[in-house]
Amino acid sequence: MQPGPAGANRQRGGTVHGNAPFSTFPTPAPRSMTVLHIAAEMAPLAKVGGLADVVGALPDALAAIGVQSSVLMPLYGGPDGEVAQRAGPLTESASGHVTYGGQTLGYTVFRATDAEGADVYLLHQPEHFGSGGAYFDVGNVPFANADDRFPAFQLCALDWLATALAGTDRQPDVLHLHDHHTGLIPALAAHDGRFAALRDTPTVFTIHSADHQGWAPWHVWEKTGASVPDAHTFQQNGDTLNAMRAALRFADRITTVSPTYAQELQASDEMAHGLADAFRQRAESFSGIVNGVDGADWDPSTDRLLPATYSADDLAGKAETKRAVCAELGLDPSRPLVTFVGRLTREKGAEILKGLVWRLLDETDAAFALLGSGAPEHEDGLRHLDHHAASTGRRDRLSVTLAFDNALAHRLYAAGDLFLMPSRSEPCGLGQLYAMAYGTPPVVHAVGGLRDTVIPWDGREGTGFTFDAFTEDAAAHATRAALAVAADEASYCTLQQNAMAADHSWAASAERYAALYREAVR
Ligand code: GLC
């Protein structure tokens, strides 16, 4: 256990060691630092994207180095919903109410524990989270009160922190906030009299993606009833609330999930969606920390979702997995297999994916297995591609699964000879990390975290393949080069060993967050 910083206990007048008489009594260990993560997603309770993986894994990685962390998330679907069922037994921890837009909103906070023993708090607020999932209501339709949901959640969260937790030994030393769903908290904690108990609690705000910033009509901000100086500075176009801008202005420390993405957000308004100036203004408090891989879920030697497990020393299980997956998907197992797993969105490169695979079906002899769901136009594009392959006699070279299927995702990371990740932008990216861990060298657009984590193969060193221009041409060229290496057994073997040996565990990143918390507390 690593002792907490001297200032960690300042709000509850922590133990004073200096006055202890010189004796043989052991000095009581200082209470370790505690961090509360607040987020819209956490795996495995509610997962839409990589945010959930990070919030699911980081608290345990922090606990391993002596930083106690817990998580607060909305209880989507209420106490009888799926999230509650996944969470297991819930204990009621506190309840309260806030006023939002003149309406009184009651809330209840339940406590559960995750697999590693970290506390998970689930906030039940029936009017905003009583039904549906994280971002869509039952039937995948937008929520009628979509704009109000996360502002209401944040008010309840702050009320809980300021009333139920303040002054107890569960009051966090640091609030670690993730993405725009929590972007209003730094301003409200620091400046709103209702939450005065939180005034000195430092906030760290992490951007997992700047593609969504919590835009809402300005009256949503007014409904919070908050009085914050300079609130107009997080207005956009005079009439829109931008929650991420609010966080950039008021959070004590700002991070994103890779150093390159941190640069890109400051350099390009296209990447930052209009916030580049705000990122530059906070340059001194802004850094990039890459995500890690949760070894409990993503280790080919223990992965129970695979038909056969394997390790770098013995890859027989990988070959077996490829055979099983090819049989399952109707693909020719004698061909090199290129896999893709991802959301079908503009950011993930869905626009070039269809054209790229179409071309590669002509230009190479590889087979392709694609898994993803997302924007209807991209799903239609891949359906079209699938028909095209079937109607040109190449049924055994392409499989398209338009779904979110975690178990199949694991099998595809393992079964592939290469993994395709042509993201237009990528804050960190987890797919390439999983692929490398599973001995499937990735072919990636050299952007954001992909640039920081995939070392281009140079004939001896490297863990994958990169291309610089975001074009079908560049991606096709890189994939052909990768297939040529895959055909050369000696080179491919070295490449694969390099990819599997690369350390992408959470340990190093957790240390960097811990250092940041200590800095913020100081
Ligand atoms: C988002 C980003 C992805 C990142 C993940 C976790 O999903 O798009 O790049 O890895 O968040 O931080």
Coordinates of C-alpha atoms and ligand atoms in Angstrom, one line a residue:
M1 CA 0.0 0.0 0.0
Q2 CA 1.3 3.4 -0.9
P3 CA 0.6 6.1 1.8
G4 CA -1.6 8.9 0.8
P5 CA -0.3 12.4 0.4
A6 CA 0.0 14.7 3.4
G7 CA -2.9 16.7 2.2
A8 CA -5.2 13.8 1.5
N9 CA -6.9 14.0 4.8
R10 CA -7.1 17.7 5.1
Q11 CA -10.8 18.0 5.1
R12 CA -11.3 15.7 8.0
G13 CA -8.3 16.8 10.0
G14 CA -6.4 13.6 9.3
T15 CA -4.0 11.9 11.7
V16 CA -1.1 14.1 12.8
H17 CA 2.0 12.1 13.0
G18 CA 4.5 14.7 14.0
N19 CA 3.4 14.9 17.7
A20 CA 3.5 11.2 18.3
P21 CA 5.7 10.4 21.3
F22 CA 8.9 8.6 20.5
S23 CA 7.9 5.1 21.4
T24 CA 7.9 1.6 20.0
F25 CA 4.2 1.8 19.0
P26 CA 3.9 1.5 15.3
T27 CA 2.7 4.7 13.6
P28 CA -0.8 4.1 12.2
A29 CA -0.7 3.9 8.5
P30 CA -2.1 7.1 6.9
R31 CA -5.4 6.5 5.2
S32 CA -4.8 6.0 1.5
M33 CA -6.1 8.5 -1.0
T34 CA -9.6 7.8 -2.2
V35 CA -10.9 8.7 -5.7
L36 CA -14.5 8.7 -6.9
H37 CA -15.0 8.1 -10.6
I38 CA -18.2 9.5 -12.0
A39 CA -19.2 8.2 -15.4
A40 CA -22.1 7.3 -17.7
E41 CA -20.7 3.8 -18.4
M42 CA -18.9 1.0 -16.5
A43 CA -18.2 -2.5 -17.8
P44 CA -19.8 -4.9 -17.3
L45 CA -22.8 -3.1 -15.9
A46 CA -23.5 -0.7 -18.7
K47 CA -21.2 -0.8 -21.8
V48 CA -21.6 1.1 -25.0
G49 CA -18.0 1.9 -25.8
G50 CA -14.5 2.0 -24.5
L51 CA -15.4 4.4 -21.8
A52 CA -17.0 1.5 -20.0
D53 CA -13.9 -0.6 -20.3
V54 CA -11.8 2.1 -18.8
V55 CA -14.1 2.9 -15.9
G56 CA -14.5 -0.9 -15.3
A57 CA -10.7 -1.5 -15.1
L58 CA -9.0 1.7 -13.9
P59 CA -10.4 1.6 -10.3
D60 CA -9.0 -1.9 -9.7
A61 CA -5.6 -0.9 -11.2
L62 CA -5.6 2.0 -8.9
A63 CA -6.5 -0.1 -5.9
A64 CA -3.5 -2.4 -6.7
I65 CA -1.2 0.6 -6.1
G66 CA -3.0 1.8 -3.0
V67 CA -5.4 4.4 -4.4
Q68 CA -8.8 3.4 -3.3
S69 CA -11.4 4.1 -5.9
S70 CA -15.1 3.8 -6.2
V71 CA -17.5 4.5 -9.1
L72 CA -20.8 6.4 -9.4
M73 CA -23.0 5.8 -12.4
P74 CA -26.7 6.2 -13.1
L75 CA -28.8 3.1 -12.4
Y76 CA -30.3 2.8 -15.9
G77 CA -33.6 1.0 -15.8
G78 CA -34.1 1.5 -12.1
P79 CA -33.8 -1.1 -9.3
D80 CA -35.6 -3.8 -11.3
G81 CA -33.7 -3.3 -14.5
E82 CA -30.9 -5.2 -16.2
V83 CA -28.1 -3.1 -14.8
A84 CA -29.4 -3.8 -11.3
Q85 CA -29.5 -7.5 -12.1
R86 CA -26.0 -7.5 -13.4
A87 CA -24.8 -5.6 -10.3
G88 CA -26.0 -8.3 -7.9
P89 CA -27.2 -7.4 -4.4
L90 CA -27.8 -3.7 -3.9
T91 CA -27.7 -1.9 -0.6
E92 CA -29.5 1.4 -0.2
S93 CA -26.8 3.8 0.8
A94 CA -28.5 7.3 0.8
S95 CA -31.3 9.2 -0.6
G96 CA -32.1 12.9 -1.2
H97 CA -33.7 15.3 -3.6
V98 CA -32.7 18.3 -5.8
T99 CA -34.6 21.0 -7.6
Y100 CA -34.2 21.0 -11.3
G101 CA -36.2 23.4 -13.6
G102 CA -38.6 24.0 -10.7
Q103 CA -39.3 20.3 -10.3
T104 CA -38.3 18.3 -7.2
L105 CA -36.3 15.2 -8.2
G106 CA -35.8 12.5 -5.6
Y107 CA -32.9 10.1 -5.9
T108 CA -31.6 7.0 -4.2
V109 CA -28.0 5.8 -4.2
F110 CA -27.4 2.1 -4.0
R111 CA -24.1 0.4 -3.3
A112 CA -22.8 -2.8 -5.0
T113 CA -19.3 -4.2 -5.3
D114 CA -17.4 -5.0 -8.4
A115 CA -15.6 -8.3 -9.0
E116 CA -12.4 -7.0 -7.4
G117 CA -14.2 -5.5 -4.5
A118 CA -14.4 -1.8 -5.4
D119 CA -17.5 0.1 -4.3
V120 CA -19.9 0.8 -7.1
Y121 CA -22.6 3.4 -6.4
L122 CA -25.7 3.4 -8.6
L123 CA -27.9 6.5 -8.6
H124 CA -31.6 5.8 -9.2
Q125 CA -33.6 8.8 -10.4
P126 CA -36.9 7.6 -11.7
E127 CA -37.9 10.5 -14.0
H128 CA -34.6 10.5 -15.9
F129 CA -33.2 7.0 -15.6
G130 CA -36.2 4.8 -14.6
S131 CA -36.4 3.1 -18.1
G132 CA -34.1 2.4 -21.0
G133 CA -30.4 2.2 -21.3
A134 CA -27.5 4.7 -21.1
Y135 CA -28.3 6.8 -24.2
F136 CA -31.5 5.4 -25.7
D137 CA -34.9 4.5 -24.4
V138 CA -36.6 1.2 -24.7
G139 CA -36.9 0.3 -28.4
N140 CA -33.7 2.2 -29.2
V141 CA -35.6 5.5 -29.5
P142 CA -34.2 8.8 -28.1
F143 CA -35.4 9.8 -24.6
A144 CA -38.0 12.5 -24.5
N145 CA -36.0 14.3 -21.8
A146 CA -32.6 13.5 -23.4
D147 CA -31.1 17.0 -22.7
D148 CA -32.0 16.9 -19.1
R149 CA -30.8 13.5 -18.1
F150 CA -27.1 14.1 -17.4
P151 CA -27.5 17.6 -15.9
A152 CA -30.1 16.1 -13.5
F153 CA -27.8 13.2 -12.7
Q154 CA -24.9 15.6 -12.0
L155 CA -27.1 17.7 -9.6
C156 CA -28.1 14.5 -7.7
A157 CA -24.5 13.3 -7.6
L158 CA -23.3 16.6 -6.2
D159 CA -26.1 16.6 -3.7
W160 CA -25.2 13.1 -2.6
L161 CA -21.6 14.0 -2.3
A162 CA -22.2 17.3 -0.4
T163 CA -24.8 15.9 2.0
A164 CA -24.4 12.2 2.5
L165 CA -20.7 11.7 2.1
A166 CA -19.3 15.0 3.2
G167 CA -17.4 14.7 6.5
T168 CA -17.6 10.9 6.5
D169 CA -14.6 8.6 5.8
R170 CA -16.1 7.9 2.4
Q171 CA -15.8 11.4 1.2
P172 CA -13.4 11.2 -1.8
D173 CA -10.2 13.2 -1.9
V174 CA -10.5 13.6 -5.7
L175 CA -13.3 13.4 -8.1
H176 CA -12.3 11.8 -11.4
L177 CA -14.9 12.7 -14.0
H178 CA -15.2 11.0 -17.4
D179 CA -16.6 12.7 -20.5
H180 CA -19.2 15.3 -21.0
H181 CA -21.9 13.6 -19.0
T182 CA -20.0 14.8 -15.9
G183 CA -18.7 18.1 -17.4
L184 CA -20.8 20.4 -15.2
I185 CA -19.5 19.0 -12.0
P186 CA -16.2 21.0 -11.7
A187 CA -18.0 24.3 -12.0
L188 CA -20.8 23.4 -9.7
A189 CA -18.5 21.8 -7.1
A190 CA -16.2 24.8 -7.0
H191 CA -18.8 27.6 -7.1
D192 CA -22.3 26.6 -6.2
G193 CA -23.2 27.4 -2.6
R194 CA -25.4 24.3 -2.3
F195 CA -22.3 22.1 -2.7
A196 CA -20.0 24.2 -0.5
A197 CA -18.7 21.0 1.1
L198 CA -17.0 20.1 -2.1
R199 CA -15.3 23.4 -2.7
D200 CA -11.9 22.1 -2.0
T201 CA -12.2 18.7 -3.6
P202 CA -10.0 18.7 -6.7
T203 CA -11.5 17.5 -10.0
V204 CA -9.8 15.6 -12.8
F205 CA -11.7 15.5 -16.0
T206 CA -10.9 12.9 -18.7
I207 CA -11.9 13.1 -22.3
H208 CA -12.5 9.7 -23.9
S209 CA -13.9 11.4 -27.0
A210 CA -14.4 15.0 -27.9
D211 CA -16.9 14.0 -30.6
H212 CA -19.7 14.4 -28.1
Q213 CA -19.6 17.4 -25.8
G214 CA -22.9 17.5 -24.1
W215 CA -24.6 20.2 -26.3
A216 CA -28.0 21.2 -25.0
P217 CA -30.3 24.3 -25.2
W218 CA -29.0 26.9 -22.8
H219 CA -32.2 26.8 -20.7
V220 CA -30.9 23.3 -19.5
W221 CA -28.1 25.2 -17.7
E222 CA -30.6 27.6 -16.2
K223 CA -32.7 24.6 -14.9
T224 CA -29.8 23.6 -12.7
G225 CA -30.3 26.8 -10.8
A226 CA -26.6 27.1 -10.4
S227 CA -24.8 30.3 -9.8
V228 CA -21.3 30.1 -11.3
P229 CA -19.2 33.1 -12.3
D230 CA -18.5 33.4 -16.1
A231 CA -21.0 30.7 -16.9
H232 CA -21.5 32.4 -20.3
T233 CA -18.0 31.2 -21.2
F234 CA -19.3 27.7 -21.7
Q235 CA -22.1 28.9 -23.9
Q236 CA -21.6 28.1 -27.6
N237 CA -23.2 30.2 -30.4
G238 CA -25.0 32.2 -27.8
D239 CA -27.7 29.7 -27.1
T240 CA -26.1 26.3 -26.5
L241 CA -24.7 24.8 -23.4
N242 CA -21.4 22.9 -24.0
A243 CA -20.8 20.7 -20.9
M244 CA -17.3 19.8 -22.1
R245 CA -16.3 23.5 -22.4
A246 CA -17.5 24.0 -18.8
A247 CA -15.2 21.1 -17.6
L248 CA -12.2 22.5 -19.6
R249 CA -12.7 25.8 -17.8
F250 CA -13.2 24.6 -14.3
A251 CA -11.6 21.1 -13.8
D252 CA -8.3 21.2 -11.9
R253 CA -6.6 18.7 -14.2
I254 CA -7.6 17.6 -17.6
T255 CA -6.5 14.4 -19.3
T256 CA -7.3 12.5 -22.4
V257 CA -6.5 9.0 -23.3
S258 CA -3.3 9.4 -25.4
P259 CA -0.6 12.0 -25.8
T260 CA -1.1 12.3 -29.5
Y261 CA -4.9 12.9 -29.1
A262 CA -4.0 15.6 -26.5
Q263 CA -1.9 17.3 -29.2
E264 CA -4.5 16.9 -31.9
L265 CA -7.2 18.5 -29.7
Q266 CA -5.1 21.6 -29.2
A267 CA -4.0 21.8 -32.9
S268 CA -7.2 21.1 -34.8
D269 CA -10.7 22.4 -34.4
E270 CA -11.8 19.6 -36.6
M271 CA -10.6 17.1 -34.0
A272 CA -11.8 19.2 -31.1
H273 CA -15.1 20.1 -32.7
G274 CA -14.6 23.8 -31.9
L275 CA -12.8 23.5 -28.6
A276 CA -9.2 23.7 -29.7
D277 CA -8.9 27.2 -28.1
A278 CA -10.2 25.9 -24.8
F279 CA -7.8 23.0 -24.9
R280 CA -4.9 25.3 -25.6
Q281 CA -5.9 27.6 -22.8
R282 CA -5.5 24.7 -20.4
A283 CA -2.3 23.3 -22.0
E284 CA -0.4 23.4 -18.7
S285 CA -3.0 21.3 -16.9
F286 CA -3.7 19.0 -19.8
S287 CA -2.0 15.7 -20.5
G288 CA -2.5 12.4 -22.3
I289 CA -2.4 9.0 -20.5
V290 CA -3.0 5.9 -22.6
N291 CA -5.5 3.3 -21.6
G292 CA -4.4 -0.2 -20.6
V293 CA -5.8 -3.7 -21.2
D294 CA -7.7 -5.4 -18.4
G295 CA -5.9 -8.7 -18.2
A296 CA -8.8 -10.3 -16.3
D297 CA -11.0 -10.0 -19.4
W298 CA -8.4 -9.9 -22.2
D299 CA -5.8 -12.6 -21.9
P300 CA -5.8 -15.3 -24.6
S301 CA -4.3 -17.8 -22.1
T302 CA -7.3 -17.6 -19.8
D303 CA -10.1 -16.2 -22.1
R304 CA -13.1 -18.5 -21.6
L305 CA -14.9 -16.9 -24.6
L306 CA -12.4 -18.6 -26.9
P307 CA -12.8 -22.1 -28.3
A308 CA -9.1 -22.7 -27.4
T309 CA -6.7 -20.7 -25.2
Y310 CA -3.1 -19.9 -26.1
S311 CA 0.0 -17.9 -25.2
A312 CA 3.0 -16.5 -27.1
D313 CA 4.9 -19.7 -26.3
D314 CA 2.3 -22.0 -27.8
L315 CA 0.0 -20.6 -30.5
A316 CA -1.8 -23.9 -31.3
G317 CA -4.9 -22.5 -29.7
K318 CA -4.9 -19.5 -31.9
A319 CA -4.8 -21.7 -35.0
E320 CA -7.6 -23.8 -33.6
T321 CA -9.6 -20.7 -32.9
K322 CA -9.2 -19.5 -36.4
R323 CA -10.4 -22.9 -37.7
A324 CA -13.4 -22.8 -35.5
V325 CA -14.3 -19.2 -36.3
C326 CA -13.9 -19.9 -40.1
A327 CA -16.2 -22.9 -39.8
E328 CA -18.7 -20.8 -37.8
L329 CA -18.8 -18.0 -40.3
G330 CA -18.5 -20.0 -43.4
L331 CA -15.0 -18.7 -44.3
D332 CA -12.2 -20.5 -46.1
P333 CA -9.6 -21.3 -43.3
S334 CA -6.7 -21.7 -45.7
R335 CA -6.7 -18.0 -46.5
P336 CA -5.2 -15.2 -44.3
L337 CA -8.0 -13.8 -42.2
V338 CA -8.3 -10.1 -41.6
T339 CA -10.8 -9.1 -38.9
F340 CA -12.5 -5.8 -37.9
V341 CA -14.5 -5.2 -34.7
G342 CA -15.9 -1.7 -34.0
R343 CA -18.7 0.7 -34.0
L344 CA -19.8 1.7 -37.5
T345 CA -19.4 5.4 -37.1
R346 CA -17.6 8.1 -39.0
E347 CA -14.9 8.3 -36.3
K348 CA -14.1 4.6 -36.5
G349 CA -13.5 4.9 -40.3
A350 CA -16.8 3.3 -41.3
E351 CA -16.8 5.5 -44.4
I352 CA -13.8 3.9 -45.9
L353 CA -14.3 0.4 -44.5
K354 CA -16.7 -0.8 -47.1
G355 CA -14.7 0.5 -50.1
L356 CA -11.5 -0.8 -48.6
V357 CA -12.7 -4.3 -48.1
W358 CA -14.4 -4.3 -51.5
R359 CA -11.0 -3.4 -53.1
L360 CA -9.1 -5.9 -51.0
L361 CA -11.4 -8.7 -52.1
D362 CA -10.2 -8.0 -55.6
E363 CA -6.6 -7.2 -54.9
T364 CA -5.7 -9.9 -52.4
D365 CA -6.6 -13.5 -51.6
A366 CA -7.5 -12.7 -47.9
A367 CA -10.8 -13.5 -46.1
F368 CA -12.5 -10.9 -44.0
A369 CA -14.7 -11.1 -40.9
L370 CA -16.3 -7.8 -39.9
L371 CA -18.3 -7.2 -36.7
G372 CA -20.0 -4.0 -35.7
S373 CA -23.1 -2.0 -35.4
G374 CA -23.9 1.7 -35.7
A375 CA -25.1 4.2 -38.2
P376 CA -27.8 2.8 -40.5
E377 CA -26.0 4.1 -43.6
H378 CA -22.9 2.2 -42.6
E379 CA -24.8 -0.9 -41.7
D380 CA -26.5 -0.7 -45.2
G381 CA -23.1 -0.3 -46.8
L382 CA -21.8 -3.5 -45.2
R383 CA -24.9 -5.4 -46.2
H384 CA -24.4 -4.3 -49.7
L385 CA -20.8 -5.4 -49.5
D386 CA -21.9 -8.8 -48.2
H387 CA -24.4 -9.2 -51.2
H388 CA -21.6 -8.2 -53.5
A389 CA -19.3 -10.8 -52.2
A390 CA -22.0 -13.5 -52.3
S391 CA -23.1 -12.6 -55.9
T392 CA -19.5 -12.6 -57.1
G393 CA -18.8 -16.1 -55.8
R394 CA -16.8 -15.0 -52.8
R395 CA -19.2 -16.1 -50.0
D396 CA -16.3 -17.9 -48.3
R397 CA -14.2 -14.8 -48.2
L398 CA -16.4 -12.3 -46.3
S399 CA -18.5 -12.5 -43.2
V400 CA -20.4 -9.5 -42.0
T401 CA -22.1 -9.5 -38.5
L402 CA -24.1 -6.4 -37.8
A403 CA -24.4 -6.6 -34.0
F404 CA -22.8 -5.9 -30.7
D405 CA -21.5 -9.2 -29.7
N406 CA -18.8 -9.3 -27.0
A407 CA -18.1 -13.0 -27.3
L408 CA -17.7 -13.0 -31.1
A409 CA -15.5 -9.9 -30.7
H410 CA -13.2 -12.0 -28.5
R411 CA -13.1 -14.8 -31.0
L412 CA -12.3 -12.3 -33.9
Y413 CA -9.5 -10.7 -32.0
A414 CA -8.0 -14.2 -31.5
A415 CA -8.9 -15.7 -34.9
G416 CA -7.4 -13.1 -37.2
D417 CA -4.0 -13.0 -38.8
L418 CA -4.4 -9.3 -39.0
F419 CA -6.7 -6.8 -37.4
L420 CA -8.0 -3.7 -39.3
M421 CA -8.6 -0.4 -37.5
P422 CA -8.9 2.4 -40.0
S423 CA -10.3 5.0 -37.6
R424 CA -10.5 8.6 -38.8
S425 CA -9.8 9.7 -35.3
E426 CA -9.0 7.6 -32.2
P427 CA -8.6 9.1 -28.7
C428 CA -6.9 5.9 -27.5
G429 CA -8.4 2.9 -29.1
L430 CA -8.7 -0.4 -27.3
G431 CA -9.2 -2.8 -30.3
Q432 CA -5.6 -2.5 -31.4
L433 CA -4.4 -3.3 -27.8
Y434 CA -6.6 -6.3 -27.6
A435 CA -5.5 -7.4 -31.1
M436 CA -1.8 -7.2 -30.1
A437 CA -2.4 -9.0 -26.9
Y438 CA -4.1 -11.8 -28.9
G439 CA -1.2 -12.0 -31.4
T440 CA -3.1 -10.4 -34.2
P441 CA -1.0 -7.5 -35.6
P442 CA -3.1 -4.5 -36.3
V443 CA -3.2 -2.3 -39.4
V444 CA -4.2 1.1 -38.2
H445 CA -4.5 4.8 -39.3
A446 CA -1.7 6.6 -37.5
V447 CA -3.8 8.9 -35.5
G448 CA -4.4 9.6 -31.8
G449 CA -3.7 6.6 -29.5
L450 CA -3.2 4.4 -32.5
R451 CA 0.0 6.3 -33.3
D452 CA 1.1 6.1 -29.7
T453 CA 0.5 2.3 -29.3
V454 CA 1.2 0.6 -32.6
I455 CA 4.9 0.5 -33.6
P456 CA 5.2 0.2 -37.3
W457 CA 6.9 -3.0 -38.5
D458 CA 10.3 -2.3 -40.1
G459 CA 11.4 -5.8 -40.9
R460 CA 12.7 -6.6 -37.4
E461 CA 11.0 -4.4 -34.8
G462 CA 7.4 -3.3 -34.6
T463 CA 4.0 -4.5 -33.5
G464 CA 1.8 -3.7 -36.5
F465 CA 1.3 -1.5 -39.6
T466 CA 0.3 2.1 -39.9
F467 CA -0.8 4.4 -42.7
D468 CA -0.8 8.2 -42.6
A469 CA -3.4 9.5 -45.0
F470 CA -7.0 8.7 -44.1
T471 CA -7.8 7.3 -47.6
E472 CA -8.9 4.0 -49.0
D473 CA -5.8 4.0 -51.0
A474 CA -3.4 4.3 -48.1
A475 CA -5.3 1.8 -46.0
A476 CA -5.3 -0.7 -48.9
H477 CA -1.6 -0.2 -49.5
A478 CA -0.8 -0.8 -45.8
T479 CA -3.1 -3.9 -45.7
R480 CA -1.4 -5.4 -48.7
A481 CA 2.0 -4.8 -47.2
A482 CA 0.8 -6.4 -44.0
L483 CA -0.5 -9.4 -45.9
A484 CA 2.9 -9.8 -47.6
V485 CA 4.5 -10.0 -44.1
A486 CA 1.9 -12.4 -42.9
A487 CA 2.8 -14.7 -45.8
D488 CA 6.5 -14.8 -44.7
E489 CA 6.5 -17.1 -41.8
A490 CA 9.7 -16.0 -40.1
S491 CA 8.9 -12.3 -40.2
Y492 CA 5.3 -12.8 -39.2
C493 CA 6.4 -14.9 -36.2
T494 CA 8.7 -12.2 -35.0
L495 CA 6.0 -9.5 -35.5
Q496 CA 3.5 -11.6 -33.6
Q497 CA 5.8 -12.2 -30.7
N498 CA 6.6 -8.5 -30.6
A499 CA 2.9 -7.6 -30.5
M500 CA 2.2 -10.1 -27.7
A501 CA 5.2 -9.0 -25.7
A502 CA 4.3 -5.3 -25.8
D503 CA 3.2 -4.2 -22.3
H504 CA -0.2 -2.6 -22.4
S505 CA -1.2 -3.4 -18.9
W506 CA -2.9 -0.8 -16.7
A507 CA -0.1 -0.7 -14.1
A508 CA 1.9 2.1 -15.7
S509 CA -1.1 4.3 -16.6
A510 CA -2.6 3.8 -13.1
E511 CA 0.7 5.2 -11.7
R512 CA 0.4 8.2 -13.9
Y513 CA -3.2 8.9 -12.7
A514 CA -2.1 8.4 -9.1
A515 CA 0.7 11.0 -9.6
L516 CA -1.9 13.4 -11.1
Y517 CA -4.3 12.9 -8.2
R518 CA -1.4 13.7 -5.8
E519 CA -0.6 16.8 -7.7
A520 CA -4.2 17.9 -7.8
V521 CA -4.6 17.3 -4.0
R522 CA -1.5 19.4 -3.3
Ligands
GLC1 C1 -13.7 6.2 -26.6 C2 -12.6 6.4 -27.7 C3 -11.6 5.3 -27.7 C4 -11.0 5.2 -26.2 C5 -12.2 4.9 -25.3 C6 -11.7 4.7 -23.8 O1 -14.5 5.0 -26.9 O2 -13.2 6.5 -28.9 O3 -10.5 5.7 -28.5 O4 -10.1 4.1 -26.2 O5 -13.1 5.9 -25.3 O6 -10.9 5.8 -23.4

